[in-house]
Tab-separated table of C-alpha atoms and ligand atoms in Angstrom:
chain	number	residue	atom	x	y	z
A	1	UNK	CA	29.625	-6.432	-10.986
A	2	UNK	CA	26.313	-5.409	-9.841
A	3	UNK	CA	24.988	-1.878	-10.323
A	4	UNK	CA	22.642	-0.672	-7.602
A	5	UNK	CA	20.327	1.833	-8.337
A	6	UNK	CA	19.830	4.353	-5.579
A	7	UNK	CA	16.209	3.963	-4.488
A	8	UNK	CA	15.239	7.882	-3.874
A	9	UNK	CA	11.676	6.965	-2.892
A	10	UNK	CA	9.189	9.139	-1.689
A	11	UNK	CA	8.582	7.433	2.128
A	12	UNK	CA	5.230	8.131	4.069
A	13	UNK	CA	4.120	7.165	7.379
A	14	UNK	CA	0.506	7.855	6.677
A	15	UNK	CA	-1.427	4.855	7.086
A	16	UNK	CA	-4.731	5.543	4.796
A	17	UNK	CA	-6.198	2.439	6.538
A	18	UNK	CA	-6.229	4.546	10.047
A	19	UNK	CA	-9.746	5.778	11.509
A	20	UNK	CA	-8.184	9.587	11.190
A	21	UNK	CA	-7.592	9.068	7.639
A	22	UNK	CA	-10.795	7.490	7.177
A	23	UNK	CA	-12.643	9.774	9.633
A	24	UNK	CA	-12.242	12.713	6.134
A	25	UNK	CA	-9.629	11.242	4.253
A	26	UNK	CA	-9.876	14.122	1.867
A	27	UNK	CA	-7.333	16.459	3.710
A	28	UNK	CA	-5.026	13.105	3.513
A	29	UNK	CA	-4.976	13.178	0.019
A	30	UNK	CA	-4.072	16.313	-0.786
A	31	UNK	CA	-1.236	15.775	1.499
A	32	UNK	CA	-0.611	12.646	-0.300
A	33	UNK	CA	-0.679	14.239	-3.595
A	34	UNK	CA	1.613	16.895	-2.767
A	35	UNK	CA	4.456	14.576	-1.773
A	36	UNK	CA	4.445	13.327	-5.096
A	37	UNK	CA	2.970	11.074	-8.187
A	38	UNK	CA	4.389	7.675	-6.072
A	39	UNK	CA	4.791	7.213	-2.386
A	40	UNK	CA	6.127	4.205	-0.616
A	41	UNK	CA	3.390	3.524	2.398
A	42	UNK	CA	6.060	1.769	4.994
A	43	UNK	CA	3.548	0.887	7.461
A	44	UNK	CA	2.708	-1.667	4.981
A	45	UNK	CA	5.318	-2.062	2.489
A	46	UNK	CA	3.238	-0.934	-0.294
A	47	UNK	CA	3.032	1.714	-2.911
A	48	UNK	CA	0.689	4.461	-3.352
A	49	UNK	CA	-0.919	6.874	-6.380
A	50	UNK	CA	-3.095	9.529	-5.520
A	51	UNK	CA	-3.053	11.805	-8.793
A	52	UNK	CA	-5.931	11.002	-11.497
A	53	UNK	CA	-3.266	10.715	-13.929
A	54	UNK	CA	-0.914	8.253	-12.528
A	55	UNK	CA	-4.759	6.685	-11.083
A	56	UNK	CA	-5.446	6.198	-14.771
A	57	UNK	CA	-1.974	5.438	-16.163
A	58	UNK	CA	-1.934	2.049	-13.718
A	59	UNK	CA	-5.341	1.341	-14.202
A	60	UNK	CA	-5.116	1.330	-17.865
A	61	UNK	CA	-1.329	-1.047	-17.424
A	62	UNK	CA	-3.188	-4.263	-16.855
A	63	UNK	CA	-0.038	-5.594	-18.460
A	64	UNK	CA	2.226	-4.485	-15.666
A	65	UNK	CA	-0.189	-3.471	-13.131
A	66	UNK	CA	-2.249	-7.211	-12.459
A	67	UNK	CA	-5.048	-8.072	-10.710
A	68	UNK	CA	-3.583	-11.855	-10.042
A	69	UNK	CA	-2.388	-10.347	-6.823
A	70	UNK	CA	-5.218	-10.076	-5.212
A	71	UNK	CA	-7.834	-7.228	-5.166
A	72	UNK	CA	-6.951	-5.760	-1.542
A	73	UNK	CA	-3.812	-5.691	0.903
A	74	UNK	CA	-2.543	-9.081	0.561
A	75	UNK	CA	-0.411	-10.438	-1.656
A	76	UNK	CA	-1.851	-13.434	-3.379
A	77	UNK	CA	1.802	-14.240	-4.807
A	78	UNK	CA	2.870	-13.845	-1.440
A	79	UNK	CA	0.166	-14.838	1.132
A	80	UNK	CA	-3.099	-17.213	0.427
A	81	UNK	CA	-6.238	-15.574	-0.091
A	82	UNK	CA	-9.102	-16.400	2.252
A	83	UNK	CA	-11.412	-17.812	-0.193
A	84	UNK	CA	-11.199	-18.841	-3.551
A	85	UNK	CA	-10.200	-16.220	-5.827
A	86	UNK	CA	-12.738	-14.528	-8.144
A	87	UNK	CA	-12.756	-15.159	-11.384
A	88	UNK	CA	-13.428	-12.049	-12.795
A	89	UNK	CA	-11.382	-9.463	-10.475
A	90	UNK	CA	-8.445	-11.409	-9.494
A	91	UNK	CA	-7.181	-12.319	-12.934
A	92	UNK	CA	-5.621	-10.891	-15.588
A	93	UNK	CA	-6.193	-11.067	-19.523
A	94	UNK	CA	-6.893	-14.087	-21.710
A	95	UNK	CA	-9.043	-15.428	-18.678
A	96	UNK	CA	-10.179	-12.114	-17.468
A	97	UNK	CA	-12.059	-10.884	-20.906
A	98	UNK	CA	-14.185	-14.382	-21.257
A	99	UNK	CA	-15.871	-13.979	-17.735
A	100	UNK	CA	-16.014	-10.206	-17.935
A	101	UNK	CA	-18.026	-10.825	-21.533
A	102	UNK	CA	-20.542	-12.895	-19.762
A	103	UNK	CA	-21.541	-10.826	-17.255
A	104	UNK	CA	-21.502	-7.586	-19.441
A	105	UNK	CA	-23.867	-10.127	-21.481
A	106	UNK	CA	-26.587	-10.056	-18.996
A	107	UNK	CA	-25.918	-6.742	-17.682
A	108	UNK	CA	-27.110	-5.120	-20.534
A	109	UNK	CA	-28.946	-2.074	-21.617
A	110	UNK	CA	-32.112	-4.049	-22.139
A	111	UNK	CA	-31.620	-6.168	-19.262
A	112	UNK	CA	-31.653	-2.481	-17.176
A	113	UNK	CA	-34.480	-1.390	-18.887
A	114	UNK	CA	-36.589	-4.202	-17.878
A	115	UNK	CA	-35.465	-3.727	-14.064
A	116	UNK	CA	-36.733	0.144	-13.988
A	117	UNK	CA	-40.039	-0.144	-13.191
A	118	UNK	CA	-38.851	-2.733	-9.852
A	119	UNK	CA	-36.638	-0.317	-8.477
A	120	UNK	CA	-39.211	2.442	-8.965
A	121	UNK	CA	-41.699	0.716	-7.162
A	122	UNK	CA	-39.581	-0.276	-4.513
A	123	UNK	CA	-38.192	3.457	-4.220
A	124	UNK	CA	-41.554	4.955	-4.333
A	125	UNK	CA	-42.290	2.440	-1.369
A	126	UNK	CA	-39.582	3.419	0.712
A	127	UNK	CA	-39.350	6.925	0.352
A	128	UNK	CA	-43.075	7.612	0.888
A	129	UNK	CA	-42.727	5.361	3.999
A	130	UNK	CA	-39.756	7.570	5.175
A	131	UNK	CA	-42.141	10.686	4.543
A	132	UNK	CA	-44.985	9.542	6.218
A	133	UNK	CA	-42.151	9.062	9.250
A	134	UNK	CA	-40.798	12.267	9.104
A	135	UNK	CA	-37.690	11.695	10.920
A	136	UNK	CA	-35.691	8.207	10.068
A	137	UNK	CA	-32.363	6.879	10.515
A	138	UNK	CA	-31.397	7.091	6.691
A	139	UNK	CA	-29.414	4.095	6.052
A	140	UNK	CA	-31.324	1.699	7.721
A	141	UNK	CA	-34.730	2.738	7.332
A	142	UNK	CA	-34.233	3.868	3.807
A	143	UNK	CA	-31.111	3.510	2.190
A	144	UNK	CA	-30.126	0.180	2.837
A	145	UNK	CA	-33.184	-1.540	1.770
A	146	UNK	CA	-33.261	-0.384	-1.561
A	147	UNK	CA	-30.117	-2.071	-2.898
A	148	UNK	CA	-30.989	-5.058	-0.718
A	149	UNK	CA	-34.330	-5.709	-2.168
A	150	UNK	CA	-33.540	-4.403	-6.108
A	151	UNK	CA	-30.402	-6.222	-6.563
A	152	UNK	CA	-31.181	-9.809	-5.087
A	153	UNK	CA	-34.294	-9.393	-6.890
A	154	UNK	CA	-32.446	-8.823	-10.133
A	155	UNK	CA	-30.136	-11.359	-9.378
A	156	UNK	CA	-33.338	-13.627	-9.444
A	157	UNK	CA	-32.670	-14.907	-5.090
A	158	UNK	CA	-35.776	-16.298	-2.949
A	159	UNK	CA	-36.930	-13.153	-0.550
A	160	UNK	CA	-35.637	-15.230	2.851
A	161	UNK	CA	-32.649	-13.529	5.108
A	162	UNK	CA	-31.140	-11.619	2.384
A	163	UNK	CA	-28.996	-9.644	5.536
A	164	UNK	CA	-27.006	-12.402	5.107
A	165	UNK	CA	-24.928	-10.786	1.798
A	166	UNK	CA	-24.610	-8.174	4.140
A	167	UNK	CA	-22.167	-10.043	6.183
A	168	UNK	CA	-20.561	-11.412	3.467
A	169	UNK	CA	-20.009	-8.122	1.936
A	170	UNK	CA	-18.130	-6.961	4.944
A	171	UNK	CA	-16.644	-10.125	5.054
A	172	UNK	CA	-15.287	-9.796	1.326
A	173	UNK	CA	-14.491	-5.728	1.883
A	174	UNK	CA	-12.893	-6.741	5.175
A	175	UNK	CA	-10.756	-8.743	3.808
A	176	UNK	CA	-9.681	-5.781	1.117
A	177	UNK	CA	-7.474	-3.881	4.237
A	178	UNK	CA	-6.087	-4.983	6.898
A	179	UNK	CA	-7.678	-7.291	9.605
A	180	UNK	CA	-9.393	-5.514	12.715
A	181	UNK	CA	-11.229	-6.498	15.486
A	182	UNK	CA	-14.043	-5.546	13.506
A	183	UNK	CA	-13.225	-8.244	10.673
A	184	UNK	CA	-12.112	-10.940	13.642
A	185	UNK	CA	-15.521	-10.368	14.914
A	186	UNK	CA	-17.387	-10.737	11.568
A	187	UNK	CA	-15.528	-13.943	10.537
A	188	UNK	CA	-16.556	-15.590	13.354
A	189	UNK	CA	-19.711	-16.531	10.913
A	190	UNK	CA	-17.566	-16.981	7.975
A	191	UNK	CA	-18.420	-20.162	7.813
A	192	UNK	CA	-22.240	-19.939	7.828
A	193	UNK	CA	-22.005	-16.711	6.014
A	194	UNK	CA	-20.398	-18.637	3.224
A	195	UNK	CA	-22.109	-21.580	3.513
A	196	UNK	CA	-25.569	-19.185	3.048
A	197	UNK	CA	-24.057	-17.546	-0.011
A	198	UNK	CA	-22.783	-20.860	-1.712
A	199	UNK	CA	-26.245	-22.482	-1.832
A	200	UNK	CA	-27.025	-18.992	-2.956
A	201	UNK	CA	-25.186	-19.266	-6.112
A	202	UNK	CA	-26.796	-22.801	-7.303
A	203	UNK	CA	-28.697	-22.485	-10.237
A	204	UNK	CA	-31.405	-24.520	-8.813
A	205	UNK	CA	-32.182	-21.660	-5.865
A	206	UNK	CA	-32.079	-18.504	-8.398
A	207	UNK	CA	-35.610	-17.267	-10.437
A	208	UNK	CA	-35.464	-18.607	-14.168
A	209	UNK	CA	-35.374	-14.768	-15.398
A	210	UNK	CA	-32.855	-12.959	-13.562
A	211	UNK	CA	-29.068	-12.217	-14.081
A	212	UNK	CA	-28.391	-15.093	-12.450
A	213	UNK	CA	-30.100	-17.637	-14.360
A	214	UNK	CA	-28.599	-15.425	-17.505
A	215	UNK	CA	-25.214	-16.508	-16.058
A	216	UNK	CA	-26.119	-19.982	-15.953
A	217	UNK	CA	-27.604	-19.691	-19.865
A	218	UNK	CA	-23.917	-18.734	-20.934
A	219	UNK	CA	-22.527	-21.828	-19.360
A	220	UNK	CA	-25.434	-23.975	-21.008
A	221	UNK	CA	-24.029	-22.605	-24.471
A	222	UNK	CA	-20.707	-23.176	-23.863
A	223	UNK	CA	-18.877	-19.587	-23.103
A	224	UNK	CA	-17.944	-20.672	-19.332
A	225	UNK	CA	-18.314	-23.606	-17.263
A	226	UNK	CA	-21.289	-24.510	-14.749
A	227	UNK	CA	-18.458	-23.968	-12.307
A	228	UNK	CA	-17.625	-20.994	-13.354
A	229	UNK	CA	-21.046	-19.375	-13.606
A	230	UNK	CA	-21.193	-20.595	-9.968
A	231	UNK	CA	-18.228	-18.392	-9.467
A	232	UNK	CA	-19.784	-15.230	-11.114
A	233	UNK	CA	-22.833	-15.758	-9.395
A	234	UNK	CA	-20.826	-15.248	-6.509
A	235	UNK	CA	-18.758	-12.262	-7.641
A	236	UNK	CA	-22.496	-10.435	-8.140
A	237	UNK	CA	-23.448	-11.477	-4.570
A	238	UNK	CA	-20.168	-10.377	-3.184
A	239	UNK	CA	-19.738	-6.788	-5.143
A	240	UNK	CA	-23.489	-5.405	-5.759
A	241	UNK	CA	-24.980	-4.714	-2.768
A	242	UNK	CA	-22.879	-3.227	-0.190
A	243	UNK	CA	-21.206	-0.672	-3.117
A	244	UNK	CA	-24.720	0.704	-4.187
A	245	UNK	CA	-25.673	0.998	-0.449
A	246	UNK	CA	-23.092	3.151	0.905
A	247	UNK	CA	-22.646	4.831	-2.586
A	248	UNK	CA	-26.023	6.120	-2.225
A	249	UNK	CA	-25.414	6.818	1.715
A	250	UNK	CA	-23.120	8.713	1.168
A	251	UNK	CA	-24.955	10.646	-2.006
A	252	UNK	CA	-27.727	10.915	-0.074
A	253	UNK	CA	-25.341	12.962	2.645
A	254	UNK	CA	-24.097	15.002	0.273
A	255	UNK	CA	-27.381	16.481	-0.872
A	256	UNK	CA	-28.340	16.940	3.101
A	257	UNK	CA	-25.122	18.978	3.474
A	258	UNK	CA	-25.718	20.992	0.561
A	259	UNK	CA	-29.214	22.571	0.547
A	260	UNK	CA	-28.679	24.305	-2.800
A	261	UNK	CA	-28.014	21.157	-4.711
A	262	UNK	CA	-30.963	19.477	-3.321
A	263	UNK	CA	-33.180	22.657	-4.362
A	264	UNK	CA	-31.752	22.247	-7.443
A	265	UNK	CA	-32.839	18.430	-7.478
A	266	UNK	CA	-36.816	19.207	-6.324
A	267	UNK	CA	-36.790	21.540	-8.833
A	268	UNK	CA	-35.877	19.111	-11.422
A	269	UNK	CA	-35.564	15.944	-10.506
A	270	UNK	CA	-34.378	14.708	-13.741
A	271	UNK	CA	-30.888	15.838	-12.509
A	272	UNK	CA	-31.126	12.474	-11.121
A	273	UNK	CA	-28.311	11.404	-12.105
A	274	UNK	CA	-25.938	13.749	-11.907
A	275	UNK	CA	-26.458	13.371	-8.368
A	276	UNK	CA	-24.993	10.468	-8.467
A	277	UNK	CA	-22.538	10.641	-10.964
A	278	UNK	CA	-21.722	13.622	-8.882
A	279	UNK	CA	-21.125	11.825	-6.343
A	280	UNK	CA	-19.311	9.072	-7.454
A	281	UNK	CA	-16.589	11.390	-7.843
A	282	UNK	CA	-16.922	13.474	-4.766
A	283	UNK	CA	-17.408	11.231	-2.032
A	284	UNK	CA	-18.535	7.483	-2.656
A	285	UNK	CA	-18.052	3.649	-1.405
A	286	UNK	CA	-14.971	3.261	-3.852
A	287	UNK	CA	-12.521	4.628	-2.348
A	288	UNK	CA	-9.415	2.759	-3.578
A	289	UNK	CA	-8.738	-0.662	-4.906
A	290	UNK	CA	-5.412	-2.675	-5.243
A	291	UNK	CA	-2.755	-3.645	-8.228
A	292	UNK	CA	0.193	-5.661	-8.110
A	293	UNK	CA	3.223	-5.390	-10.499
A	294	UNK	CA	3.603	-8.566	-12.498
A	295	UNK	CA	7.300	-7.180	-13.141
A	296	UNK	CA	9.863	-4.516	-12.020
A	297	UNK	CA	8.529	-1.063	-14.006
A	298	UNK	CA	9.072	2.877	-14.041
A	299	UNK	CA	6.030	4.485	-12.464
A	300	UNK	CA	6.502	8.437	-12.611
A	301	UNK	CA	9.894	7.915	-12.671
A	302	UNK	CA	10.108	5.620	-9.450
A	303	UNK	CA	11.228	2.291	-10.099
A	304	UNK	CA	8.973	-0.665	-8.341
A	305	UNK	CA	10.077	-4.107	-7.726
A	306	UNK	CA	8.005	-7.284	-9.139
A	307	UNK	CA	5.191	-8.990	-7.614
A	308	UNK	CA	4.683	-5.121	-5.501
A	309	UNK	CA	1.116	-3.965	-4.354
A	310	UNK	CA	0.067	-0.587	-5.365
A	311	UNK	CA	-2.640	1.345	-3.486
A	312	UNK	CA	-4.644	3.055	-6.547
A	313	UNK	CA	-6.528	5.684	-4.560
A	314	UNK	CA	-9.532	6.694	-6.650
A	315	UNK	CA	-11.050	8.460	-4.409
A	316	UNK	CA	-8.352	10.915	-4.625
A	317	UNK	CA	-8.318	10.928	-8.349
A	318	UNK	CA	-11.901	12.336	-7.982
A	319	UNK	CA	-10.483	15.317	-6.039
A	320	UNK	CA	-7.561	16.235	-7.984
A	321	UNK	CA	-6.931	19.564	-8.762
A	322	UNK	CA	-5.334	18.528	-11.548
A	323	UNK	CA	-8.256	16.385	-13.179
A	324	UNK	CA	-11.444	18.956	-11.626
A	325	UNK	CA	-12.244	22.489	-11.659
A	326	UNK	CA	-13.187	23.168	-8.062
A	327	UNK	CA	-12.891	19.676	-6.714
A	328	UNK	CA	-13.895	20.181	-3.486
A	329	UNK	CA	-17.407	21.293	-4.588
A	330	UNK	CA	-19.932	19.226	-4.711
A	331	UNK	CA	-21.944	20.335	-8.009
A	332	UNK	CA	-24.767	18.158	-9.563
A	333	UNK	CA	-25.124	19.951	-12.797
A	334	UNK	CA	-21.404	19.231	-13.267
A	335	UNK	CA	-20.199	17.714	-16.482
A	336	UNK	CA	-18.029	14.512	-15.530
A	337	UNK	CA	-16.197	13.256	-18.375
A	338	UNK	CA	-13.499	10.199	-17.344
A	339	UNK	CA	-15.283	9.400	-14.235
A	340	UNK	CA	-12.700	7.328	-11.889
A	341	UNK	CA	-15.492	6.565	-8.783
A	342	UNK	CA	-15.942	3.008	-10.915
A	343	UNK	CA	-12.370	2.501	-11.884
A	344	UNK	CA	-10.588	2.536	-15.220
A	345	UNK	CA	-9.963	0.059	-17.812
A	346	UNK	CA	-10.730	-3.699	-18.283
A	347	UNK	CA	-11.937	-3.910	-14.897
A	348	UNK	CA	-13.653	-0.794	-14.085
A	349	UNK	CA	-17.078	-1.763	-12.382
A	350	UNK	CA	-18.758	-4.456	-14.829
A	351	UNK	CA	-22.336	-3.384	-13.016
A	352	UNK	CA	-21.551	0.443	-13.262
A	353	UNK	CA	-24.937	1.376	-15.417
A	354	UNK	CA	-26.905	-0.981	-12.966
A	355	UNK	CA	-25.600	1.062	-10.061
A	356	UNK	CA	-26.243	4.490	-12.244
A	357	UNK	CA	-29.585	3.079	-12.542
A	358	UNK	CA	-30.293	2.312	-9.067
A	359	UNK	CA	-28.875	6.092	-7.982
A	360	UNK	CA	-30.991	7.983	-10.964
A	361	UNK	CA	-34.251	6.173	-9.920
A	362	UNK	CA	-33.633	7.093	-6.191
A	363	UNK	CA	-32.736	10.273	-6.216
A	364	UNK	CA	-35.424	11.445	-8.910
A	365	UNK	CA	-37.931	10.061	-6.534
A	366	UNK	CA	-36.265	11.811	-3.616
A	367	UNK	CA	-36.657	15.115	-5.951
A	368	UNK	CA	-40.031	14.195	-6.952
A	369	UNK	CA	-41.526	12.968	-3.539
A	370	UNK	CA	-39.350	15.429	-0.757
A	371	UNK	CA	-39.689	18.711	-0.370
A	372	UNK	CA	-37.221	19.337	2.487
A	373	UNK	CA	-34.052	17.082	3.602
A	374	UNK	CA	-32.627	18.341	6.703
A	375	UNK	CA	-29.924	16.784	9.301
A	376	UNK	CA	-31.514	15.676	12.300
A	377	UNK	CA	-28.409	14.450	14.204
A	378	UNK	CA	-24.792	13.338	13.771
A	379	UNK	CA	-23.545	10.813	10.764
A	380	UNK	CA	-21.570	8.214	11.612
A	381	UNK	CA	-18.896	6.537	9.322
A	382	UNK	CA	-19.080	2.409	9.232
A	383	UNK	CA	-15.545	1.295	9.413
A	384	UNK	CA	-15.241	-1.417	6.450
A	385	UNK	CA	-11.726	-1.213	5.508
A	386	UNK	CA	-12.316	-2.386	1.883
A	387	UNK	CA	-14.920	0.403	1.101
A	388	UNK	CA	-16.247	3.960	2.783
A	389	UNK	CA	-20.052	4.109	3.811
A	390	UNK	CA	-22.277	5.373	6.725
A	391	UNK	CA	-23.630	3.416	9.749
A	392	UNK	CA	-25.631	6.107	10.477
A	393	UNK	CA	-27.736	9.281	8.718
A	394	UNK	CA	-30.455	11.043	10.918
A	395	UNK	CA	-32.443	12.944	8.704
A	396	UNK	CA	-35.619	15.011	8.711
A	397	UNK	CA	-37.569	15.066	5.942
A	398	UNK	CA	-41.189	16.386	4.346
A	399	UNK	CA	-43.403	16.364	1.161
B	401	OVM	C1	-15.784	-10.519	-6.893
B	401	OVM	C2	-15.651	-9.143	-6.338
B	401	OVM	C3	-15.653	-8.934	-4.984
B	401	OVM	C4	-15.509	-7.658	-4.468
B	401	OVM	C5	-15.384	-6.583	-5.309
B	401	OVM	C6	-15.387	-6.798	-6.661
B	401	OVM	C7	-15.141	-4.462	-7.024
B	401	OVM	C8	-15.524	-8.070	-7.164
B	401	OVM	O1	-16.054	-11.434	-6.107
B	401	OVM	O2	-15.647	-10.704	-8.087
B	401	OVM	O3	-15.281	-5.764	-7.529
């Protein structure tokens, strides 16, 4: 005899992948949250968590909750992913903790320290040039070219047709949600795109003092293979530029729409960085990632079947009543203690104080450099299902 459980799931037809949702998903997850700590998303057969604490609890499960399954919408025990897996986020503990090690090797706190001066230059640079222009198109004539100069630089890549990781960024994000004409259109490339960002990863193509070459070091003494550093080369290009761009987009947005933060900022620019740790929480590029159960568990008291994707909204975390005073608020002096924005756990964001480094040194020149940020036309959204960013920011702006 067979006992079936009755399955009382909670059953949505909200599709978080939709432009509405995505147009301000924020209203969406308050809905979401109120339905309850687990939903079932039947558009796509997938669950969904929305609370910080059930954000946390799954994040923090690597046990139950795996990354083998792939890091977006499809189901690597279920479907074949479109390029070779990484090596870092799509696997789970032993393997996971020897590749992590290496690049939290040369991601380190003196490694940062020796890229500050770069990315002040390069921000001094750009924002003076966006001064002496008074009114810009944000994210491509500022915003945008700070990531994509710093962090191939860092990495240790020649200058030519970096753009290129800009394609494959979508291409890898794309891939996170599901396919759109959008994607269709940018895998068109795929091929070249890939092709670019393969030679990319060779040791022979990458500066002998940059993270990349520090990758390469690790395999010379034996932690991974040459393969393998390849591989982690690759995770770098795919993961650090697109993430810091429309992080700070989006940052850089939130300080436009609220005047009395930016005063704030000019007045003391060394609140830097709680701009952007501010941020993170309130409105960034992270918006939600992907888990997949390994086995059948109890979730909040709903029971989910093995090999199951789970949609781990973080960006929902951030606004949780629950978790924030005043979520909806977006306060720069506010102290954030268990910020979600990166992730949680064995797998939050490996390059998280690179990216706090990049926002701190932007925005402090922003407050040390402008004296007035202003709107000077609509924002537009860029529709990457994997990640949330802006095509477009019209700004005014003055010494
Ligand atoms: C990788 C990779 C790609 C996209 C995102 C990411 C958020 C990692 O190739 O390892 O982490």
């Amino acid at each position: 005899m067979t006992t079936v459980l009755t399955d009382r799931r909670i059953v949505s037809d909200i599709d978080p992948f939709s432009p509405e949702f995505r147009a301000d998903p924020f209203p969406h997850y308050a809905q979401l949250r109120d339905l309850g700590p687990v939903v079932w998303l039947e558009k796509y057969d997938i669950w969904c968590v929305q609370h910080y604490a059930q954000v946390k609890a799954v994040l923090s499960d690597w046990e139950n909750f795996s990354n083998a399954g792939g890091g977006g919408l499809t189901n690597y025990f279920k479907t074949k992913p479109w390029r070779r897996p990484s090596i870092i986020l799509d696997v789970d503990p032993p393997e996971h903790g020897r590749t992590r090690k290496v690049l939290m090797g040369v991601l380190s706190a003196p490694a940062l320290k020796a890229m500050k001066p770069g990315f002040e230059a390069v921000a001094a640079r750009l924002i003076d040039a966006a001064l002496d222009a008074g009114t810009i198109e944000a994210v491509n004539d500022l915003v945008l070219p700070f990531p994509l100069t710093v962090f191939p630089d860092a990495v240790g890549m020649p200058p030519l047709d970096r753009h290129i990781m800009l394609k494959y960024g979508g291409m890898v994000f794309g891939a996170f949600g599901p396919t759109t004409d959008w994607y269709h259109e940018l895998m068109r490339d795929a091929e070249t795109v890939s092709a670019w960002i393969d030679a990319h990863c060779e040791r022979d193509v990458l500066g002998a003092d940059g993270l990349g070459a520090g990758i390469y070091a690790a395999a010379d003494a034996g932690d991974i293979t040459h393969e393998e550093a390849k591989l982690l080369v690759r995770s770098l290009l795919s993961a650090g530029v697109d993430t810091t761009i429309d992080s700070i987009g989006l940052a850089l947005r939130a300080l436009v729409d609220f005047p009395d933060q930016f005063a704030l900022l000019t007045e003391d620019p060394a609140l830097a960085r709680g701009v952007f740790e501010e941020a993170t929480r309130y409105d960034s590029s992270s918006q939600s990632l992907f888990r997949t159960t390994l086995r059948e568990v109890e979730l909040a008291g709903q029971r989910i079947g093995k090999h199951e994707k789970i949609l781990v909204l973080i960006g929902s975390a951030g606004r949780d009543p629950a978790k924030w005073e005043e979520p909806d608020r977006f306060d720069i002096r506010r102290k954030i203690v268990g910020q979600i924005g990166y992730g949680w756990g064995i797998h939050g964001c490996v390059a998280q104080m690179m990216a706090r480094l990049e926002g701190e040194v932007f925005f402090r020149t922003l407050g040390e450099k402008v004296g007035s940020l202003e709107h000077a036309g609509p924002s537009e959204l860029r529709l990457v299902p994997g990640l949330r960013g802006l095509a477009r920011l019209p700004i005014a702006l003055t010494r």
